[in-house]
Amino acid sequence: MLSSLQRQILGAINSAAGLSRTELAQVCGMSKAAIGGVVREMIDAGYLHESETVNGPGQGRPSVRLMLRPEGAYFIGVSLLQTPAQMALINLQGEIIARAGFTLSREPEALAQNIAHALPDLLEGHTDAAARLIGMGVTLSGFIDENQSTCVQSALLGWRDVPLASLVAAATGLEVFIENDAKALAVSEKRFGQARDLDTFTLVSHGAGIGSAHFIAGRLHRGLHGGAGEIAHCTLELNGTPCRCGKRGCLDTIASLNAIMEMAREENLGLSSLAELEQLASGGSAAAIRILHRAGTALGLAIAQLIQILDPSLILIAHQAGAFGGLLGTVVQQSIETNVLPGFAGLTPVRTFPIDEDTWVRAAASIAAHRFLDGPDNP
Ligand SMILES: [Zn+2]
């Protein structure tokens, strides 16, 4: 178990992608001599290593950069978003070392057993990693409690109040935390991705469903009950289409990929993918254009509201490969600009990136890594 100072050191070095002892002493508010002793212990324990010599500005003496040692700690990620479910082993830099798949069961006890049975496959040939394995993160589509231990509700899995973390911990013997998929992806981008050096940013995930999550002042904002950030079920259309959550007119019913494809079915467009819908739209199909406009406008409007409420330094939109390269992506951007208060317009950069096959498992594992590096977000 690391001390809070050791966690602070690991977290600071991770966020900055490397620090000198002098910089680290400043970040931690300690003397260079005092920080030196702790750093030595952490190098000996295999968490840190010394990297290239950096010449300071002016005549300053060269200093050595402290980096996280990738092999210093390992984490397992389990994603319950697809069938078969996916599992991966990552190192302290977020690199995927091994992957495995297993059968997704909606019965929690059986699921925990399936995860435990898949573990030997994942760890085979990785004895060193197994010896330095810290814990496991599990992500799913749903509402997770403030302790990252109980799934309060998941429409996709048909769960209510499932204590999944303790079931999986009992089956595997590992420390386990569970998290909502979008929140886990925000953590992954903060720890290992595009938001490392940002304290305040918002992530929006767009796929079969829609999710969002926020880092505020360097912490994942989970809210009092763990439910902060859910834009999918914010009402965008009064008395609109019934939603699977029980309400009407939620963003999810207008702008998710499922909703877009459902609208295309209702229009009898006879297609099976967003790419085909985009193709129809670019060929002038009024119905295809209308569907993509409606979805993009609603998503942009929801993001504009997030910008006004939170004023983040970046909006990151994670989407399925190719999904934002056509009319949908253009309308989302236009709708954000149109709906943000004029004084705010254009101030918040919006960056889109495609989800790949490793995105969700890395996100899951990053929950365990984030706990290790930073402690709980709601301490
Ligand atoms: Zn809803």
Short mmCIF file of C-alpha atoms and ligand atoms in Angstrom, two decimals:
data_model
loop_
_atom_site.label_atom_id
_atom_site.label_comp_id
_atom_site.label_asym_id
_atom_site.label_seq_id
_atom_site.Cartn_x
_atom_site.Cartn_y
_atom_site.Cartn_z
CA MET A 1 0.00 0.00 0.00
CA LEU A 2 1.42 3.37 -1.00
CA SER A 3 1.48 6.36 1.35
CA SER A 4 -0.48 9.45 0.31
CA LEU A 5 2.81 11.22 -0.50
CA GLN A 6 3.90 8.34 -2.72
CA ARG A 7 0.52 8.46 -4.50
CA GLN A 8 0.89 12.21 -4.94
CA ILE A 9 4.35 11.68 -6.46
CA LEU A 10 3.11 8.99 -8.88
CA GLY A 11 0.05 11.05 -9.83
CA ALA A 12 2.09 14.21 -10.44
CA ILE A 13 4.69 12.41 -12.56
CA ASN A 14 1.94 10.68 -14.56
CA SER A 15 0.08 13.95 -15.21
CA ALA A 16 3.23 15.78 -16.30
CA ALA A 17 4.65 12.80 -18.23
CA GLY A 18 7.88 13.12 -16.21
CA LEU A 19 9.31 15.58 -13.65
CA SER A 20 12.72 16.48 -12.25
CA ARG A 21 13.32 16.17 -8.49
CA THR A 22 13.26 19.98 -8.25
CA GLU A 23 9.89 20.20 -10.04
CA LEU A 24 8.54 17.37 -7.92
CA ALA A 25 9.65 19.09 -4.70
CA GLN A 26 7.77 22.22 -5.83
CA VAL A 27 4.61 20.26 -6.69
CA CYS A 28 4.66 18.49 -3.31
CA GLY A 29 5.67 21.57 -1.32
CA MET A 30 8.72 19.82 0.13
CA SER A 31 12.47 20.40 0.15
CA LYS A 32 14.49 18.71 -2.58
CA ALA A 33 16.41 16.77 0.12
CA ALA A 34 13.19 15.43 1.67
CA ILE A 35 11.69 14.44 -1.70
CA GLY A 36 15.00 12.77 -2.66
CA GLY A 37 14.67 10.15 0.09
CA VAL A 38 11.11 9.19 -0.92
CA VAL A 39 12.06 9.09 -4.61
CA ARG A 40 14.99 6.76 -3.81
CA GLU A 41 12.62 4.37 -2.00
CA MET A 42 10.22 4.43 -4.94
CA ILE A 43 13.01 3.74 -7.45
CA ASP A 44 14.17 0.81 -5.30
CA ALA A 45 10.58 -0.48 -5.11
CA GLY A 46 10.41 -0.42 -8.93
CA TYR A 47 7.75 2.29 -9.40
CA LEU A 48 10.01 5.02 -10.81
CA HIS A 49 13.06 5.21 -13.02
CA GLU A 50 15.41 7.97 -14.03
CA SER A 51 15.22 9.10 -17.63
CA GLU A 52 17.22 11.42 -19.86
CA THR A 53 19.15 14.37 -18.50
CA VAL A 54 17.38 17.66 -19.14
CA ASN A 55 19.29 20.89 -19.40
CA GLY A 56 17.43 23.51 -17.43
CA PRO A 57 16.94 27.02 -18.77
CA GLY A 58 19.92 29.40 -18.61
CA GLN A 59 22.95 28.12 -16.76
CA GLY A 60 21.01 25.72 -14.52
CA ARG A 61 22.64 22.38 -13.84
CA PRO A 62 21.33 19.44 -15.86
CA SER A 63 18.70 17.43 -14.03
CA VAL A 64 17.38 13.93 -14.35
CA ARG A 65 13.76 13.31 -15.29
CA LEU A 66 11.76 10.92 -13.11
CA MET A 67 9.35 8.72 -15.04
CA LEU A 68 6.90 6.02 -14.04
CA ARG A 69 8.43 2.62 -14.65
CA PRO A 70 5.95 0.92 -17.01
CA GLU A 71 6.57 -2.46 -15.35
CA GLY A 72 6.09 -0.96 -11.87
CA ALA A 73 2.46 -1.97 -11.56
CA TYR A 74 -0.19 -3.76 -13.61
CA PHE A 75 -3.98 -3.51 -13.77
CA ILE A 76 -6.75 -5.54 -15.33
CA GLY A 77 -9.67 -4.03 -17.19
CA VAL A 78 -12.95 -5.81 -17.89
CA SER A 79 -15.49 -4.31 -20.29
CA LEU A 80 -19.07 -5.60 -20.20
CA LEU A 81 -20.16 -3.50 -23.20
CA GLN A 82 -19.98 -6.21 -25.83
CA THR A 83 -20.34 -9.94 -26.39
CA PRO A 84 -18.04 -11.70 -25.83
CA ALA A 85 -16.94 -9.47 -22.97
CA GLN A 86 -13.37 -8.21 -23.14
CA MET A 87 -10.53 -8.27 -20.63
CA ALA A 88 -7.05 -6.72 -20.83
CA LEU A 89 -3.87 -6.36 -18.80
CA ILE A 90 -2.23 -2.91 -18.83
CA ASN A 91 0.98 -1.56 -17.35
CA LEU A 92 1.60 1.67 -15.45
CA GLN A 93 1.73 3.61 -18.74
CA GLY A 94 -1.61 2.30 -19.94
CA GLU A 95 -0.08 0.02 -22.57
CA ILE A 96 -2.03 -3.18 -23.24
CA ILE A 97 0.09 -6.24 -22.50
CA ALA A 98 -2.47 -9.03 -23.02
CA ARG A 99 -6.12 -9.53 -23.99
CA ALA A 100 -8.74 -12.21 -23.39
CA GLY A 101 -12.45 -12.66 -24.07
CA PHE A 102 -15.09 -14.44 -22.03
CA THR A 103 -18.82 -15.13 -22.08
CA LEU A 104 -20.94 -12.22 -20.92
CA SER A 105 -23.56 -13.44 -18.47
CA ARG A 106 -26.32 -11.19 -17.17
CA GLU A 107 -26.45 -13.28 -13.99
CA PRO A 108 -23.99 -11.49 -11.64
CA GLU A 109 -22.62 -14.56 -9.80
CA ALA A 110 -22.07 -16.44 -13.06
CA LEU A 111 -20.44 -13.34 -14.56
CA ALA A 112 -18.01 -13.10 -11.62
CA GLN A 113 -17.09 -16.76 -12.12
CA ASN A 114 -16.59 -16.24 -15.86
CA ILE A 115 -14.19 -13.37 -15.13
CA ALA A 116 -12.28 -15.51 -12.62
CA HIS A 117 -12.04 -18.40 -15.10
CA ALA A 118 -10.67 -16.11 -17.83
CA LEU A 119 -7.91 -14.69 -15.60
CA PRO A 120 -5.35 -17.52 -16.07
CA ASP A 121 -5.63 -17.11 -19.87
CA LEU A 122 -4.98 -13.39 -19.57
CA LEU A 123 -1.98 -13.77 -17.27
CA GLU A 124 -0.39 -16.75 -19.01
CA GLY A 125 3.24 -15.95 -19.82
CA HIS A 126 3.12 -12.75 -17.74
CA THR A 127 4.48 -13.95 -14.42
CA ASP A 128 6.19 -10.64 -13.62
CA ALA A 129 2.97 -8.73 -14.28
CA ALA A 130 0.97 -11.15 -12.13
CA ALA A 131 3.40 -10.53 -9.26
CA ARG A 132 2.88 -6.76 -9.50
CA LEU A 133 -0.85 -6.85 -10.20
CA ILE A 134 -2.66 -4.13 -8.22
CA GLY A 135 -6.31 -4.60 -9.04
CA MET A 136 -9.15 -4.72 -11.53
CA GLY A 137 -11.58 -2.21 -12.99
CA VAL A 138 -14.89 -3.29 -14.54
CA THR A 139 -16.92 -0.98 -16.79
CA LEU A 140 -20.49 -1.26 -17.89
CA SER A 141 -23.28 0.85 -19.26
CA GLY A 142 -25.21 1.98 -16.20
CA PHE A 143 -25.35 4.01 -13.02
CA ILE A 144 -22.66 3.08 -10.47
CA ASP A 145 -22.76 4.11 -6.80
CA GLU A 146 -20.39 6.62 -5.22
CA ASN A 147 -18.08 3.86 -3.89
CA GLN A 148 -17.53 2.33 -7.34
CA SER A 149 -18.83 -0.95 -5.96
CA THR A 150 -22.55 -1.39 -6.72
CA CYS A 151 -24.38 -1.11 -10.02
CA VAL A 152 -27.45 0.89 -9.03
CA GLN A 153 -29.10 0.42 -12.41
CA SER A 154 -28.17 -0.91 -15.83
CA ALA A 155 -30.82 -1.05 -18.52
CA LEU A 156 -28.43 -2.95 -20.82
CA LEU A 157 -27.76 -5.73 -18.28
CA GLY A 158 -31.19 -5.55 -16.62
CA TRP A 159 -29.63 -4.93 -13.20
CA ARG A 160 -30.70 -3.03 -10.11
CA ASP A 161 -28.50 -2.76 -6.99
CA VAL A 162 -26.01 -5.45 -7.98
CA PRO A 163 -22.92 -5.49 -5.68
CA LEU A 164 -20.70 -6.48 -8.59
CA ALA A 165 -17.34 -5.33 -7.18
CA SER A 166 -17.59 -7.57 -4.13
CA LEU A 167 -18.80 -10.55 -6.19
CA VAL A 168 -15.87 -10.24 -8.61
CA ALA A 169 -13.41 -9.59 -5.74
CA ALA A 170 -14.60 -12.77 -4.00
CA ALA A 171 -14.25 -14.80 -7.20
CA THR A 172 -10.81 -13.44 -8.20
CA GLY A 173 -9.13 -12.43 -4.92
CA LEU A 174 -8.35 -9.03 -6.45
CA GLU A 175 -9.28 -5.52 -5.37
CA VAL A 176 -12.09 -4.56 -7.77
CA PHE A 177 -13.80 -1.28 -8.64
CA ILE A 178 -16.62 -0.85 -11.12
CA GLU A 179 -17.47 2.24 -13.13
CA ASN A 180 -19.80 3.65 -15.75
CA ASP A 181 -18.26 3.40 -19.24
CA ALA A 182 -18.10 7.14 -20.02
CA LYS A 183 -16.62 7.99 -16.62
CA ALA A 184 -14.00 5.27 -17.09
CA LEU A 185 -13.12 6.65 -20.51
CA ALA A 186 -12.66 10.14 -19.02
CA VAL A 187 -10.32 8.62 -16.43
CA SER A 188 -8.41 6.81 -19.17
CA GLU A 189 -7.95 10.05 -21.11
CA LYS A 190 -6.82 11.84 -17.93
CA ARG A 191 -4.33 9.14 -16.91
CA PHE A 192 -3.05 7.90 -20.25
CA GLY A 193 -4.52 9.95 -23.08
CA GLN A 194 -5.24 13.42 -24.41
CA ALA A 195 -6.24 15.06 -21.13
CA ARG A 196 -3.20 14.21 -18.97
CA ASP A 197 -2.32 17.84 -18.31
CA LEU A 198 -5.91 19.12 -18.03
CA ASP A 199 -7.66 19.62 -14.70
CA THR A 200 -11.10 20.49 -16.10
CA PHE A 201 -12.48 18.76 -19.17
CA THR A 202 -15.62 16.99 -20.34
CA LEU A 203 -15.81 13.73 -22.24
CA VAL A 204 -18.84 12.75 -24.31
CA SER A 205 -19.11 9.23 -25.70
CA HIS A 206 -21.33 8.63 -28.71
CA GLY A 207 -22.25 5.11 -29.76
CA ALA A 208 -25.24 2.82 -29.34
CA GLY A 209 -25.92 5.06 -26.32
CA ILE A 210 -24.56 8.41 -25.18
CA GLY A 211 -22.53 9.10 -22.06
CA SER A 212 -20.56 11.93 -20.53
CA ALA A 213 -18.18 12.54 -17.66
CA HIS A 214 -16.36 15.50 -16.18
CA PHE A 215 -13.04 16.18 -14.55
CA ILE A 216 -13.27 19.25 -12.36
CA ALA A 217 -10.21 20.65 -10.55
CA GLY A 218 -8.30 17.45 -11.32
CA ARG A 219 -10.93 15.05 -9.93
CA LEU A 220 -13.51 12.90 -11.66
CA HIS A 221 -16.78 14.54 -10.68
CA ARG A 222 -19.01 11.63 -9.64
CA GLY A 223 -21.58 13.63 -7.64
CA LEU A 224 -23.06 12.70 -4.29
CA HIS A 225 -24.61 9.44 -5.53
CA GLY A 226 -22.25 8.68 -8.42
CA GLY A 227 -24.75 9.87 -11.02
CA ALA A 228 -23.16 13.17 -12.14
CA GLY A 229 -22.62 13.76 -15.82
CA GLU A 230 -25.40 11.68 -17.35
CA ILE A 231 -26.53 13.65 -20.39
CA ALA A 232 -28.09 10.69 -22.20
CA HIS A 233 -31.26 10.97 -20.15
CA CYS A 234 -31.58 14.75 -20.05
CA THR A 235 -34.83 15.74 -21.71
CA LEU A 236 -34.27 17.46 -25.02
CA GLU A 237 -37.82 17.19 -26.32
CA LEU A 238 -40.83 17.71 -24.04
CA ASN A 239 -43.31 14.82 -24.48
CA GLY A 240 -40.94 13.23 -27.00
CA THR A 241 -40.32 9.56 -27.81
CA PRO A 242 -40.53 7.18 -24.79
CA CYS A 243 -37.03 6.27 -23.54
CA ARG A 244 -35.87 2.94 -22.08
CA CYS A 245 -35.22 4.82 -18.81
CA GLY A 246 -38.96 5.48 -18.40
CA LYS A 247 -38.93 9.18 -19.33
CA ARG A 248 -39.68 10.81 -22.67
CA GLY A 249 -37.63 12.82 -25.15
CA CYS A 250 -34.21 12.03 -23.66
CA LEU A 251 -31.13 12.90 -25.72
CA ASP A 252 -30.61 9.13 -26.08
CA THR A 253 -33.90 8.83 -28.02
CA ILE A 254 -32.81 11.41 -30.59
CA ALA A 255 -29.05 11.28 -31.06
CA SER A 256 -27.68 7.85 -30.09
CA LEU A 257 -26.71 5.50 -32.91
CA ASN A 258 -29.57 3.22 -31.84
CA ALA A 259 -32.02 6.12 -32.13
CA ILE A 260 -30.60 7.25 -35.48
CA MET A 261 -30.92 3.75 -36.93
CA GLU A 262 -34.43 3.42 -35.48
CA MET A 263 -35.48 6.66 -37.19
CA ALA A 264 -33.96 5.36 -40.46
CA ARG A 265 -36.04 2.17 -40.07
CA GLU A 266 -39.20 4.21 -39.48
CA GLU A 267 -38.46 6.10 -42.70
CA ASN A 268 -38.01 2.75 -44.51
CA LEU A 269 -34.59 3.77 -45.75
CA GLY A 270 -33.49 0.12 -45.89
CA LEU A 271 -29.96 0.49 -44.54
CA SER A 272 -27.89 -1.05 -41.79
CA SER A 273 -25.20 1.45 -40.83
CA LEU A 274 -24.57 5.11 -40.13
CA ALA A 275 -22.09 5.14 -43.03
CA GLU A 276 -24.91 4.16 -45.40
CA LEU A 277 -27.16 6.85 -43.93
CA GLU A 278 -24.40 9.43 -44.41
CA GLN A 279 -24.03 8.25 -48.00
CA LEU A 280 -27.76 8.71 -48.61
CA ALA A 281 -27.58 12.19 -47.07
CA SER A 282 -24.65 13.22 -49.24
CA GLY A 283 -26.66 11.96 -52.24
CA GLY A 284 -29.46 14.38 -51.32
CA SER A 285 -31.95 12.13 -49.46
CA ALA A 286 -34.19 14.55 -47.55
CA ALA A 287 -35.08 11.88 -44.95
CA ALA A 288 -31.44 10.99 -44.28
CA ILE A 289 -30.49 14.66 -43.99
CA ARG A 290 -33.43 15.29 -41.63
CA ILE A 291 -32.46 12.40 -39.32
CA LEU A 292 -28.80 13.39 -39.14
CA HIS A 293 -29.71 17.07 -38.63
CA ARG A 294 -32.09 16.24 -35.80
CA ALA A 295 -29.56 13.99 -34.06
CA GLY A 296 -26.60 16.33 -34.52
CA THR A 297 -28.56 19.39 -33.43
CA ALA A 298 -29.73 17.67 -30.24
CA LEU A 299 -26.25 16.39 -29.36
CA GLY A 300 -24.71 19.80 -30.05
CA LEU A 301 -27.38 21.48 -27.93
CA ALA A 302 -26.66 19.14 -25.00
CA ILE A 303 -22.91 19.78 -25.32
CA ALA A 304 -23.50 23.54 -25.50
CA GLN A 305 -25.36 23.28 -22.20
CA LEU A 306 -22.45 21.37 -20.67
CA ILE A 307 -20.10 24.13 -21.85
CA GLN A 308 -22.22 26.81 -20.23
CA ILE A 309 -22.66 24.89 -16.98
CA LEU A 310 -19.05 23.74 -16.58
CA ASP A 311 -16.87 25.94 -18.83
CA PRO A 312 -14.37 23.08 -19.38
CA SER A 313 -11.00 23.62 -21.06
CA LEU A 314 -11.75 20.87 -23.60
CA ILE A 315 -14.65 18.79 -24.90
CA LEU A 316 -13.54 15.35 -26.01
CA ILE A 317 -16.04 13.40 -28.11
CA ALA A 318 -15.35 9.67 -28.43
CA HIS A 319 -17.25 8.12 -31.33
CA GLN A 320 -17.39 4.99 -33.41
CA ALA A 321 -14.90 4.93 -36.28
CA GLY A 322 -16.05 7.21 -39.08
CA ALA A 323 -19.21 8.37 -37.29
CA PHE A 324 -18.22 12.04 -37.11
CA GLY A 325 -16.65 12.41 -40.54
CA GLY A 326 -19.87 13.42 -42.34
CA LEU A 327 -23.02 15.47 -41.86
CA LEU A 328 -23.61 14.32 -38.26
CA GLY A 329 -20.22 15.59 -37.08
CA THR A 330 -20.61 18.88 -38.95
CA VAL A 331 -24.08 19.52 -37.50
CA VAL A 332 -22.88 18.72 -33.96
CA GLN A 333 -20.11 21.32 -34.28
CA GLN A 334 -22.51 23.90 -35.77
CA SER A 335 -25.09 23.24 -33.09
CA ILE A 336 -22.55 23.70 -30.31
CA GLU A 337 -21.51 27.06 -31.78
CA THR A 338 -25.11 28.15 -32.32
CA ASN A 339 -26.36 27.22 -28.87
CA VAL A 340 -23.52 28.44 -26.67
CA LEU A 341 -23.93 31.92 -25.24
CA PRO A 342 -22.28 34.28 -27.76
CA GLY A 343 -19.64 35.31 -25.23
CA PHE A 344 -18.61 31.67 -24.88
CA ALA A 345 -18.78 30.73 -28.55
CA GLY A 346 -15.56 29.33 -29.93
CA LEU A 347 -13.75 29.45 -26.59
CA THR A 348 -13.99 25.74 -25.82
CA PRO A 349 -12.03 23.46 -28.12
CA VAL A 350 -13.94 20.36 -29.24
CA ARG A 351 -11.84 17.36 -30.21
CA THR A 352 -13.24 14.12 -31.61
CA PHE A 353 -11.53 10.74 -31.61
CA PRO A 354 -12.58 7.24 -32.71
CA ILE A 355 -13.15 4.41 -30.28
CA ASP A 356 -11.07 1.33 -31.15
CA GLU A 357 -11.17 -2.27 -29.95
CA ASP A 358 -8.93 -1.47 -26.95
CA THR A 359 -10.64 1.76 -25.84
CA TRP A 360 -13.12 0.27 -23.36
CA VAL A 361 -10.85 -2.33 -21.76
CA ARG A 362 -8.10 0.26 -21.29
CA ALA A 363 -10.74 2.56 -19.78
CA ALA A 364 -11.78 -0.21 -17.39
CA ALA A 365 -8.21 -0.93 -16.32
CA SER A 366 -7.56 2.79 -15.88
CA ILE A 367 -10.13 2.83 -13.03
CA ALA A 368 -7.84 0.55 -11.02
CA ALA A 369 -4.77 2.54 -12.13
CA HIS A 370 -6.40 5.85 -11.20
CA ARG A 371 -7.28 4.54 -7.72
CA PHE A 372 -3.69 3.39 -7.34
CA LEU A 373 -2.19 6.68 -8.54
CA ASP A 374 -4.65 9.09 -6.99
CA GLY A 375 -6.80 7.39 -4.36
CA PRO A 376 -10.61 7.60 -4.46
CA ASP A 377 -12.17 10.60 -6.21
CA ASN A 378 -14.65 10.96 -3.38
CA PRO A 379 -12.24 10.46 -0.45
ZN ZN B 1 -33.96 8.32 -20.88
#
